[in-house]
mmCIF file of C-alpha atoms in Angstrom:
data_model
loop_
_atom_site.group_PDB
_atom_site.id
_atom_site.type_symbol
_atom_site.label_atom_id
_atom_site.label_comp_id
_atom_site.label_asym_id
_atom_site.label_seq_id
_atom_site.Cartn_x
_atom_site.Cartn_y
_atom_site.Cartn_z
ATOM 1 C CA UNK M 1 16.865 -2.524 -4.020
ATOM 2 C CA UNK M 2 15.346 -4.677 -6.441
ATOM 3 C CA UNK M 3 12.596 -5.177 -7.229
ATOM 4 C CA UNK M 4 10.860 -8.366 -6.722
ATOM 5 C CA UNK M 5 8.923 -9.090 -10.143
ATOM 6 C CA UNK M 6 6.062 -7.782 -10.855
ATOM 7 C CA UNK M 7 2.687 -8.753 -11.441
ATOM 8 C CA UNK M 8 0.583 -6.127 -13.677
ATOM 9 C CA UNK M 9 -3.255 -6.823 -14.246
ATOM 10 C CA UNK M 10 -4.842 -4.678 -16.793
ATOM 11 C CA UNK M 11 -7.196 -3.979 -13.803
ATOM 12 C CA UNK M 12 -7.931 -4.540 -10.577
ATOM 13 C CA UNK M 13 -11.151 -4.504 -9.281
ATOM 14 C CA UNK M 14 -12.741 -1.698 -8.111
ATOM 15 C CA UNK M 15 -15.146 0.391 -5.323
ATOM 16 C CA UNK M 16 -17.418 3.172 -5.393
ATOM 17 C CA UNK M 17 -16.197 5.443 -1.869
ATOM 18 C CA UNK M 18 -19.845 5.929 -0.751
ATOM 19 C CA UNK M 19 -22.892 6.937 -2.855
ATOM 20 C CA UNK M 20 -21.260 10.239 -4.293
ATOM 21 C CA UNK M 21 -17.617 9.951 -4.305
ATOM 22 C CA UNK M 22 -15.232 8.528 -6.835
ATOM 23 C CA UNK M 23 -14.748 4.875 -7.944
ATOM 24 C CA UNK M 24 -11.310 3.097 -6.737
ATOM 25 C CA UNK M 25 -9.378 0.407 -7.037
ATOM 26 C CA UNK M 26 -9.897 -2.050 -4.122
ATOM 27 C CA UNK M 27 -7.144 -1.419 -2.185
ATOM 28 C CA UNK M 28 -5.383 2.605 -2.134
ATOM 29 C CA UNK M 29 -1.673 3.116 -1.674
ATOM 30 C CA UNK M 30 -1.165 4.628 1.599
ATOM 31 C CA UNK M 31 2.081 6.838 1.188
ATOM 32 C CA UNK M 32 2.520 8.177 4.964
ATOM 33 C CA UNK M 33 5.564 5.903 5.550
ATOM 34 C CA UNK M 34 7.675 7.010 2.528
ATOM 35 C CA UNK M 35 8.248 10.108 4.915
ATOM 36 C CA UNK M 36 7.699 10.265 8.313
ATOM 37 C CA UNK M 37 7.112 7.652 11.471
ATOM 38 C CA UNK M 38 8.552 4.889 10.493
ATOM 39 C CA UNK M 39 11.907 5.615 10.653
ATOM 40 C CA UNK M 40 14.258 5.716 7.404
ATOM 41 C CA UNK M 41 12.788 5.298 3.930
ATOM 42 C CA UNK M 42 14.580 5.177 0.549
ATOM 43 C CA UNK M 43 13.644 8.102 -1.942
ATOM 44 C CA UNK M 44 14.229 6.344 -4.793
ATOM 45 C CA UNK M 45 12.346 3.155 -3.856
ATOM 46 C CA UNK M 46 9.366 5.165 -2.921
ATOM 47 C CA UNK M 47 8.797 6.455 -6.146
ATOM 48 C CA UNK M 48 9.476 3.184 -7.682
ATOM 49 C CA UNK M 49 6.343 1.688 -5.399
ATOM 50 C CA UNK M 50 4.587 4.267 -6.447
ATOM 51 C CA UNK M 51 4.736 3.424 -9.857
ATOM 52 C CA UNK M 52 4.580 0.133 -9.490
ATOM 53 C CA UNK M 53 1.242 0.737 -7.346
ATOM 54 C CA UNK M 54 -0.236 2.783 -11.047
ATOM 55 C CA UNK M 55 0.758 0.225 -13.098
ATOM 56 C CA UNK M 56 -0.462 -2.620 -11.846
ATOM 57 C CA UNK M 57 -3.862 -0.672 -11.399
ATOM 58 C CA UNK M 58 -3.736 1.118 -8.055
ATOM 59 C CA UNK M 59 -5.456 4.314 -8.379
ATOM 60 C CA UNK M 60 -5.908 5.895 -5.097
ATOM 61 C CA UNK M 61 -2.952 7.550 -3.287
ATOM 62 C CA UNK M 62 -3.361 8.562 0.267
ATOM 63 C CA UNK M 63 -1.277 11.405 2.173
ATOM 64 C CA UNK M 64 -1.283 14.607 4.273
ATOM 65 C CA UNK M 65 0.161 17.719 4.249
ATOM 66 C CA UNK M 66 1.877 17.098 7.358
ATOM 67 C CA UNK M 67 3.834 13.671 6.323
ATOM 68 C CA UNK M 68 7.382 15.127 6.706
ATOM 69 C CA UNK M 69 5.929 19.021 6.451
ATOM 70 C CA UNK M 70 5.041 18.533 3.411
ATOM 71 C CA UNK M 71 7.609 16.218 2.265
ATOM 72 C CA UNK M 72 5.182 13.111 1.208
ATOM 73 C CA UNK M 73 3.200 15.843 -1.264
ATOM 74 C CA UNK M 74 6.388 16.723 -3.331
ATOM 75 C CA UNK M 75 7.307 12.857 -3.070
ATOM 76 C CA UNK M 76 4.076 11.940 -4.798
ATOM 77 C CA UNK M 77 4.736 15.125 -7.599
ATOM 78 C CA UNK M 78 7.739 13.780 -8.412
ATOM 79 C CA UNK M 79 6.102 9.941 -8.364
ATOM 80 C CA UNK M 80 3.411 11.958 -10.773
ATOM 81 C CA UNK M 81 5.417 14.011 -12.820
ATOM 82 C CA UNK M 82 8.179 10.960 -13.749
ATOM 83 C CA UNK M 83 5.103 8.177 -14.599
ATOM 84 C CA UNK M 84 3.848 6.762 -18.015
ATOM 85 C CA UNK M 85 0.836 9.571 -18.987
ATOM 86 C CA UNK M 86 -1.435 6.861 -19.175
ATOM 87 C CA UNK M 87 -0.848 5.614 -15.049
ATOM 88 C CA UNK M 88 -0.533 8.966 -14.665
ATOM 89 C CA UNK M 89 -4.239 10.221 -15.467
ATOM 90 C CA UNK M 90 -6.036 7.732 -13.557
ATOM 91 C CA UNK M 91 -4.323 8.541 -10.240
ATOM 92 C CA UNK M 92 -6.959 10.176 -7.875
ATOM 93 C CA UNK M 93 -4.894 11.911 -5.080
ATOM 94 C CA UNK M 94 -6.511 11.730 -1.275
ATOM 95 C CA UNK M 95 -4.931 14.834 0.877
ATOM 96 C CA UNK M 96 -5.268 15.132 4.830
ATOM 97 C CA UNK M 97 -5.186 18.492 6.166
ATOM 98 C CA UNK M 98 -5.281 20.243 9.426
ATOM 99 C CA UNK M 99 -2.517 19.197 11.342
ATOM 100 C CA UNK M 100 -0.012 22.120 12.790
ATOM 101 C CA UNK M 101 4.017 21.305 13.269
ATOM 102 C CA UNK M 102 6.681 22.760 14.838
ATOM 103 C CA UNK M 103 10.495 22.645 13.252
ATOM 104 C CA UNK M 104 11.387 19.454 15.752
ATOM 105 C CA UNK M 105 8.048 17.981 14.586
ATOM 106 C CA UNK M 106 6.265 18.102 16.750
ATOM 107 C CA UNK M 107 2.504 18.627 16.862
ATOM 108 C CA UNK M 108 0.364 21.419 18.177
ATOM 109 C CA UNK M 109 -3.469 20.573 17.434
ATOM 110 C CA UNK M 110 -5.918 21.013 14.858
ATOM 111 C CA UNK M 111 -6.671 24.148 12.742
ATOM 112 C CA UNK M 112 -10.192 23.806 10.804
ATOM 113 C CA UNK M 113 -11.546 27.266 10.381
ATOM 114 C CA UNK M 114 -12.331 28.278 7.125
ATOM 115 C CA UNK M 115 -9.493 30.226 5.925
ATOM 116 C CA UNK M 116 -7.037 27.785 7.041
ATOM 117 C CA UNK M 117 -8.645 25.006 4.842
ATOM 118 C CA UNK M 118 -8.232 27.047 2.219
ATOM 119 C CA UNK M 119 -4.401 28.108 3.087
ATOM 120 C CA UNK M 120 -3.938 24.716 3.555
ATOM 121 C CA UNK M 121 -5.497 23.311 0.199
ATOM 122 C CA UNK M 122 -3.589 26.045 -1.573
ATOM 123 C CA UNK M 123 -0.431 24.888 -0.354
ATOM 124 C CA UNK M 124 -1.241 21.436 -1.230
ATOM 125 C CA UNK M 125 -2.296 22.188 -4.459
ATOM 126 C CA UNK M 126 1.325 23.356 -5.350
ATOM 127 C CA UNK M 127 3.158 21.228 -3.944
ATOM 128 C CA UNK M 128 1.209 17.949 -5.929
ATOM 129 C CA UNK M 129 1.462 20.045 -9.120
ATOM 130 C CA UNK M 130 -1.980 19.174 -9.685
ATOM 131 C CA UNK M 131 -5.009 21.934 -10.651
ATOM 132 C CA UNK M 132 -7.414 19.758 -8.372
ATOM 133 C CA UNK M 133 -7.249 17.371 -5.244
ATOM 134 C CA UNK M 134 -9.489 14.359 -5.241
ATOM 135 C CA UNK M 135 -10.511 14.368 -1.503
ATOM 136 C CA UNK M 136 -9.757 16.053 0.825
ATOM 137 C CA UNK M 137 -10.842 15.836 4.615
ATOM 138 C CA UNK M 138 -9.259 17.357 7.630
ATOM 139 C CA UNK M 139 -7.461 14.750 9.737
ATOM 140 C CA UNK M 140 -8.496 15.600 12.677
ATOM 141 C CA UNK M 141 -11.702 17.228 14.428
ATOM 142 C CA UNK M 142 -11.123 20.976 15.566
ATOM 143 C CA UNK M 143 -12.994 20.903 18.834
ATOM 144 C CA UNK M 144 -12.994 24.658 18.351
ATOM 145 C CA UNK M 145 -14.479 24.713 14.971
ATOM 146 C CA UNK M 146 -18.275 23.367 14.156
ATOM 147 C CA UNK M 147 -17.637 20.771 12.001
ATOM 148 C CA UNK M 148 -19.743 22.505 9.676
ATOM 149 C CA UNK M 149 -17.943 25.128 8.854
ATOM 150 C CA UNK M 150 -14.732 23.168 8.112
ATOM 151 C CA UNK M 151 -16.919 20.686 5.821
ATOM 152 C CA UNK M 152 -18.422 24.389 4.359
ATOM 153 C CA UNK M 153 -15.517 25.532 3.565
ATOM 154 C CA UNK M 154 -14.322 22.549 1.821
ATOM 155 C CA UNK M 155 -17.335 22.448 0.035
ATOM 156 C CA UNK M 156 -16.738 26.259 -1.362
ATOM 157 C CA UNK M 157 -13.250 24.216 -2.714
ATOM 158 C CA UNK M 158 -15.742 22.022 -4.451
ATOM 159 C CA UNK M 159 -17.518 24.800 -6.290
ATOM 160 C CA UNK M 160 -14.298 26.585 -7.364
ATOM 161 C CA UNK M 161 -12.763 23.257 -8.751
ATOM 162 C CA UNK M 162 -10.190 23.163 -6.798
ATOM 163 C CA UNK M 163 -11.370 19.675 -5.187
ATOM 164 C CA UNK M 164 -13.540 16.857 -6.386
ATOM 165 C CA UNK M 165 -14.611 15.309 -2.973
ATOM 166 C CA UNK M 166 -15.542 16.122 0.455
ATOM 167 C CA UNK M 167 -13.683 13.031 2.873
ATOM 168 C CA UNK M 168 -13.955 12.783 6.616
ATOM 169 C CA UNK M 169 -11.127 11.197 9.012
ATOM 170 C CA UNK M 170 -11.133 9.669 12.883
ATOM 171 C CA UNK M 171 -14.498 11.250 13.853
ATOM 172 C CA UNK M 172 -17.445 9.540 15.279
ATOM 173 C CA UNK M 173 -21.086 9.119 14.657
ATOM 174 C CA UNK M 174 -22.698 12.235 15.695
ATOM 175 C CA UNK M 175 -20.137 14.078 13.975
ATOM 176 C CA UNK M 176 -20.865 12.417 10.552
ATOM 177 C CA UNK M 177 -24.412 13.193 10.762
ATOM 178 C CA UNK M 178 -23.677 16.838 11.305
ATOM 179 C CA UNK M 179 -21.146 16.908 8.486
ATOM 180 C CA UNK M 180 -23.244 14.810 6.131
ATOM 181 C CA UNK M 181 -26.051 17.365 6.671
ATOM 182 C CA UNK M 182 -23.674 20.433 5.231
ATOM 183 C CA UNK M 183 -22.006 18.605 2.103
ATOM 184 C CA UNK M 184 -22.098 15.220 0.681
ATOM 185 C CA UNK M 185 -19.595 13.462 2.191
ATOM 186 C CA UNK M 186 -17.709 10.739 -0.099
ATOM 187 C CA UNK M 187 -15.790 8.742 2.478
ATOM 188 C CA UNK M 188 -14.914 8.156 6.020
ATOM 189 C CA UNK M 189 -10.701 7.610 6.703
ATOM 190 C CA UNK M 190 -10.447 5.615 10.193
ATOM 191 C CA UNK M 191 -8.251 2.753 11.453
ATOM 192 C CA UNK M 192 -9.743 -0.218 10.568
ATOM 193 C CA UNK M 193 -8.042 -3.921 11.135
ATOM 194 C CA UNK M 194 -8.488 -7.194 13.073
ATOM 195 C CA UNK M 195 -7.324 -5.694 16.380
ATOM 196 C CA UNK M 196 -8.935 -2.291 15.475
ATOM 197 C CA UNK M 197 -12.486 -2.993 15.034
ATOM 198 C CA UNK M 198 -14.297 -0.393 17.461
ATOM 199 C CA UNK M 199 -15.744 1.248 14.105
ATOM 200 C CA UNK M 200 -18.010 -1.585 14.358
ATOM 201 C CA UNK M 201 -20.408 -0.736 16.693
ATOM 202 C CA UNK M 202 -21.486 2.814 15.920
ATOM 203 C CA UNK M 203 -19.382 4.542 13.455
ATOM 204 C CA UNK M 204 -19.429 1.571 10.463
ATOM 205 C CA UNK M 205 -23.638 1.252 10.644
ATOM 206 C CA UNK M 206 -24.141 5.358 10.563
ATOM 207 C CA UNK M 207 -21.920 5.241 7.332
ATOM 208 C CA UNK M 208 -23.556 2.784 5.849
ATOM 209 C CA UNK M 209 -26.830 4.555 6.728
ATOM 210 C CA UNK M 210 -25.672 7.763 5.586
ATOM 211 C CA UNK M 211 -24.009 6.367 2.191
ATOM 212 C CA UNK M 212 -20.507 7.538 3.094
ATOM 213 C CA UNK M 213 -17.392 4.794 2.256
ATOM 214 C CA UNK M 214 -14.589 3.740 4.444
ATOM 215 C CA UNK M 215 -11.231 4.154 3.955
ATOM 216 C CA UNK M 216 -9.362 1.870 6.192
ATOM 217 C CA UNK M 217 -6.446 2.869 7.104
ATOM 218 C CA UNK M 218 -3.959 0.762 9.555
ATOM 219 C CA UNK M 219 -5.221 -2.531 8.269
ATOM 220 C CA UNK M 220 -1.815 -4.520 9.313
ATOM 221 C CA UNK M 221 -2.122 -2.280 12.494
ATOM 222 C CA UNK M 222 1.490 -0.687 11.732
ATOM 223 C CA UNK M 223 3.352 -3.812 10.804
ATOM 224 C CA UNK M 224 2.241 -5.415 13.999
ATOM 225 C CA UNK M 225 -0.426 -8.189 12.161
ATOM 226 C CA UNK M 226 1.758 -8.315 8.553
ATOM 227 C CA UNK M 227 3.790 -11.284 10.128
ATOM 228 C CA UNK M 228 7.257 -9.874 9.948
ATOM 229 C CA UNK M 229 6.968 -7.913 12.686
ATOM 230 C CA UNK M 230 9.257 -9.632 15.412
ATOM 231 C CA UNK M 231 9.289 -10.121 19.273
ATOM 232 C CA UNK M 232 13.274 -8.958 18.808
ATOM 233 C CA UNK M 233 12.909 -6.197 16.448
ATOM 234 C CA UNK M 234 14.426 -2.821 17.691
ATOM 235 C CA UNK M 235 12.678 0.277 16.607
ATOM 236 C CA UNK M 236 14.685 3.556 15.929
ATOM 237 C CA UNK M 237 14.156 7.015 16.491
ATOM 238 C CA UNK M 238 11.799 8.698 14.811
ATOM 239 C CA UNK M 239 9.594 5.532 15.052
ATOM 240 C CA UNK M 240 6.184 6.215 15.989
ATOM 241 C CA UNK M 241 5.809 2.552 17.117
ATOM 242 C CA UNK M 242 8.264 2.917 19.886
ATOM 243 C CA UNK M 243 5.581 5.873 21.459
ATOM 244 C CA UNK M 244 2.501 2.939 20.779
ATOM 245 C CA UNK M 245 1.482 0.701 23.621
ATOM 246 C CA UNK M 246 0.477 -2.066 21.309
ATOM 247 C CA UNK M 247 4.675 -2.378 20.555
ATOM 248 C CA UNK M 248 5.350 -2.160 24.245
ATOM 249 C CA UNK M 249 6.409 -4.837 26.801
ATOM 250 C CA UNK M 250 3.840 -7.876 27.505
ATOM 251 C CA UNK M 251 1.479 -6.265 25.151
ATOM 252 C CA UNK M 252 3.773 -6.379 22.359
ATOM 253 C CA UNK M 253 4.304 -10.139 23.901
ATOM 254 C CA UNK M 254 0.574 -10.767 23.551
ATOM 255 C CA UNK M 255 -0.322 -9.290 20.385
ATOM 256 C CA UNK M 256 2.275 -11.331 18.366
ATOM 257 C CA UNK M 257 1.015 -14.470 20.170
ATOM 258 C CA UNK M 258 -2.503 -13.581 18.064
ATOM 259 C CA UNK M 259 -0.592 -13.080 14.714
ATOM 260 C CA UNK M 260 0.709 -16.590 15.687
ATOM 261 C CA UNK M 261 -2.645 -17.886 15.659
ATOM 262 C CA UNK M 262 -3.505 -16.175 12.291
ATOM 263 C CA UNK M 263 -0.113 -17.502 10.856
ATOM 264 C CA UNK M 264 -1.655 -20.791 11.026
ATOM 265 C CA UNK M 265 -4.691 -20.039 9.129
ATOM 266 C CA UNK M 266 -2.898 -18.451 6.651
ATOM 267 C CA UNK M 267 -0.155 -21.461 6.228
ATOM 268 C CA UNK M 268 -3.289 -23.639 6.105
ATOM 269 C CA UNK M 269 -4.118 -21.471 2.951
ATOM 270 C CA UNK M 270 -0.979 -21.383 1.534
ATOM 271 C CA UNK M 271 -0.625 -17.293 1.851
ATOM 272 C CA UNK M 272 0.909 -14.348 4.077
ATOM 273 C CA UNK M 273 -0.036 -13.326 7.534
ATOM 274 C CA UNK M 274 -0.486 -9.936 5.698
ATOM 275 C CA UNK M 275 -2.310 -11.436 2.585
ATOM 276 C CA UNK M 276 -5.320 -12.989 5.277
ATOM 277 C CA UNK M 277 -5.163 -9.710 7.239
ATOM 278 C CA UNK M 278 -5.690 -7.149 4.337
ATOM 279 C CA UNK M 279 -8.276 -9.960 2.931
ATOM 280 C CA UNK M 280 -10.599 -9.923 5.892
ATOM 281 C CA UNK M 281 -10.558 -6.036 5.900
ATOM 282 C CA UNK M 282 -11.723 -6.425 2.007
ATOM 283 C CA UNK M 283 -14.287 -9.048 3.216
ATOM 284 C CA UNK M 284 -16.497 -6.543 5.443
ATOM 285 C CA UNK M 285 -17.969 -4.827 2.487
ATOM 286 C CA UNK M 286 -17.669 -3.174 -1.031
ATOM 287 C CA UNK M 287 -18.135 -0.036 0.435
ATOM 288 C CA UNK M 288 -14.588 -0.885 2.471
ATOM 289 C CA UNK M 289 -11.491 0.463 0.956
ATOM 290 C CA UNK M 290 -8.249 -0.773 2.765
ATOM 291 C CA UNK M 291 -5.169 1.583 2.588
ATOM 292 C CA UNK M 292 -1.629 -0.706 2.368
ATOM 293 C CA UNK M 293 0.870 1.510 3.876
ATOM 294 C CA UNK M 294 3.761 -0.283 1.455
ATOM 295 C CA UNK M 295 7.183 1.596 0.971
ATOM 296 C CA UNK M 296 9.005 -1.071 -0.941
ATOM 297 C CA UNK M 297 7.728 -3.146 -4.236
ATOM 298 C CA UNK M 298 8.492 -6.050 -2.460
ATOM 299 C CA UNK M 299 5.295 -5.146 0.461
ATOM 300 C CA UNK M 300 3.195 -3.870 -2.308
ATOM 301 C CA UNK M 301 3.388 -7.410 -4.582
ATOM 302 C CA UNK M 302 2.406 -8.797 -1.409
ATOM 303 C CA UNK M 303 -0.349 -6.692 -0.049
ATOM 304 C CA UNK M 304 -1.860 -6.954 -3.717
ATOM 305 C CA UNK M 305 -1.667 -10.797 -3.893
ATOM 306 C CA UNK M 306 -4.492 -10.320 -0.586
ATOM 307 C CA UNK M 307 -6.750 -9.375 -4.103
ATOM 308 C CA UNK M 308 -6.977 -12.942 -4.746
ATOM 309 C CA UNK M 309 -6.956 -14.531 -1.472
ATOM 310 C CA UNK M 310 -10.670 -15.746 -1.355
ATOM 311 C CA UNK M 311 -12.003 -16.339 2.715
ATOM 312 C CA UNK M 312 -15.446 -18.032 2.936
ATOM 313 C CA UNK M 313 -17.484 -18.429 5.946
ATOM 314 C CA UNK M 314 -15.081 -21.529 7.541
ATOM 315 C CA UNK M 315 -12.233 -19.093 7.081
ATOM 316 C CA UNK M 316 -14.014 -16.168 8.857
ATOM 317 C CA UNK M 317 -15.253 -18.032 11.230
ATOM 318 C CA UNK M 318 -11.942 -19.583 12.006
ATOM 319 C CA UNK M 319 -10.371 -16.090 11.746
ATOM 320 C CA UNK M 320 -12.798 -14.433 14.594
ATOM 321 C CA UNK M 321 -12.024 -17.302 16.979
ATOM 322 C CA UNK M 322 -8.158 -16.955 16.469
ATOM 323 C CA UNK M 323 -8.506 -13.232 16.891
ATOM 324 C CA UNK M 324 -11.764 -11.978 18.740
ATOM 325 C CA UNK M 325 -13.048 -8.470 18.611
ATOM 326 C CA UNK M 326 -11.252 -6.615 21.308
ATOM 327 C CA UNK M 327 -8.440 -9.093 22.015
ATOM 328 C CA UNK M 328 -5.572 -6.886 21.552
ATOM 329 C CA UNK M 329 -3.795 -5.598 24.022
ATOM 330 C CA UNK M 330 -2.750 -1.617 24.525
ATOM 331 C CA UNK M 331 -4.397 1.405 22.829
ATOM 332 C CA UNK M 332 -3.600 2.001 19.197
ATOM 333 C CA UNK M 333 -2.186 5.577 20.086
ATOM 334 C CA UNK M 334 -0.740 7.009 23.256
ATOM 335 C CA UNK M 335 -3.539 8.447 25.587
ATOM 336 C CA UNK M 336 -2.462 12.515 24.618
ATOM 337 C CA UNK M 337 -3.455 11.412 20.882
ATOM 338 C CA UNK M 338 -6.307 9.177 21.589
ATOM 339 C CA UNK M 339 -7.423 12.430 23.563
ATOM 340 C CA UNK M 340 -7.904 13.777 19.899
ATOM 341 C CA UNK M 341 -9.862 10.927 18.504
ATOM 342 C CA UNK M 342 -13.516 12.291 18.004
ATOM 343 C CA UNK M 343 -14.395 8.361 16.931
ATOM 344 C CA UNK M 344 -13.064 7.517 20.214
ATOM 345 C CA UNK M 345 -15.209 9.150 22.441
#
């Protein structure tokens, strides 16, 4: 493919993730897609938009150890490993952890007891190639493990050196109290987006409260709010979007009719659907860190270009009428996931 050209800043701006954990560039590369759930990806591309990502002043790179069994991790060495020294050092590396696979990948739960943490995070640790790991979090709450112990463990990482920063990911409120009590706590990873805004309530205030950042992941909600998602568009197998009922039948039908709505706004502006989506996301606070899930250089010129797209109160308060707080239609997971979701309940 290639590439469209290029843009590179000497900087782009940055964000503290909460009061103790590591300062960011505004928007993280999240590298998921490059190998697993949405479908095909191109190797050589993905290391390309990685680069491309560090040189025009990314710094945060986003994956778990699950993402193709392990696949994404020895993506992002290579991505490491084959860029300029200089890109290379200020890369900060965010790993998820937790998740158990089968061989037909499937999934079977959460382990978070001490010594797997540890297994885990050594595992990691060799296949990045790197001596440390920026933050790490488990992905997803073990209801059979006090969160305390998982954070505690995690926190032992910390003293050894192994890892810098102690991240959370999809758990609620109460859950964040009791981990913020054990460790500090740098950063909260939950889905976070115009149609995806239940953080809001309970979750977003206790953060802010407790001085942990958000990483917001999801903010084009899977392709479904980036405005080249169409009504027509056949998904493959391996697809995790074919499995979510916000892609399915009239709700598909009714959540494209709201990135309609936003496609005027962002006409009016002379920008991308994408560009006003990923720029409201930025707009809800410097402790907010959005996560662009961009596997071509092509996505990633775009997604930065939100940097720059500027919405004042008329735009914000045009964008909340065009699409509400709880107007889309369909969970964002199928119910056995959302059955995992401690910031769900």
């Amino acid at each position: 493919m290639t590439a469209t050209p290029f843009p590179t800043p000497t900087s782009l701006p940055r964000r503290r993730l909460g009061r103790t954990g590591p300062e960011v560039s505004a928007l993280g590369l999240g590298c998921m897609g490059m190998s697993a759930l949405y479908g095909e990806s191109d190797r050589g591309e993905s290391v390309a938009t990685v680069h491309a990502a560090l040189a025009a002043g990314v710094t945060l790179l986003d994956t778990g150890d699950f993402y193709g069994m392990g696949h994404n991790e020895l993506l992002i060495n290579e991505a490491l490993r084959t860029a300029p020294a200089a890109d290379r050092e200020k890369a900060l590396v965010s790993v998820k952890f937790g998740a158990l696979r089968d061989v037909e990948g499937g999934f079977n739960g959460v382990d978070g007891r001490p010594a797997a943490v540890k297994n885990f995070a050594a595992y990691s640790l060799q296949r990045l190639g790197v001596d440390h790991i920026d933050v790490y979090r488990i992905a997803r709450l073990d209801p059979d493990v006090p969160i305390e112990e998982t954070v505690g463990a995690i926190a032992e990482l910390v003293q050894a050196g192994h890892v810098r920063h102690i991240g959370l990911s999809e758990i609620g409120a109460e859950t964040l109290r009791r981990a913020a009590a054990t460790a500090p706590i740098s950063d909260l990873q939950i889905e976070y987006a115009l149609i995806t805004r239940g953080i809001e309530a309970e979750i977003l205030p206790t953060a802010r409260e407790l001085g942990v950042g958000v990483t917001a992941y999801g903010v084009l909600s899977r392709g479904l709010i980036s405005g080249h998602f169409t009504r027509d568009r056949e998904l493959g197998a391996g697809d995790f979007r074919a499995m979510s009922p916000r892609f399915q039948g009239d709700n598909l039908t009714r959540n494209l009719d709201l990135v309609d709505r936003l496609r005027e706004i962002a006409d009016a502006k002379g920008v991308s659907v994408a560009q006003v989506a990923i720029a409201w996301v930025l707009a809800q606070g410097e402790d907010v860190v959005p996560l662009i899930g961009a596997r071509r250089r092509d996505r990633l010129t775009e997604a930065l270009g939100a940097l720059d797209v500027v919405l004042d109160a008329d735009d914000l308060a045009a964008i909340e009428k065009a699409v509400p707080a709880g107007s889309a239609s369909g969970d964002r997971y199928p119910s056995d996931q959302m059955a995992h979701l401690d910031s769900e309940r």
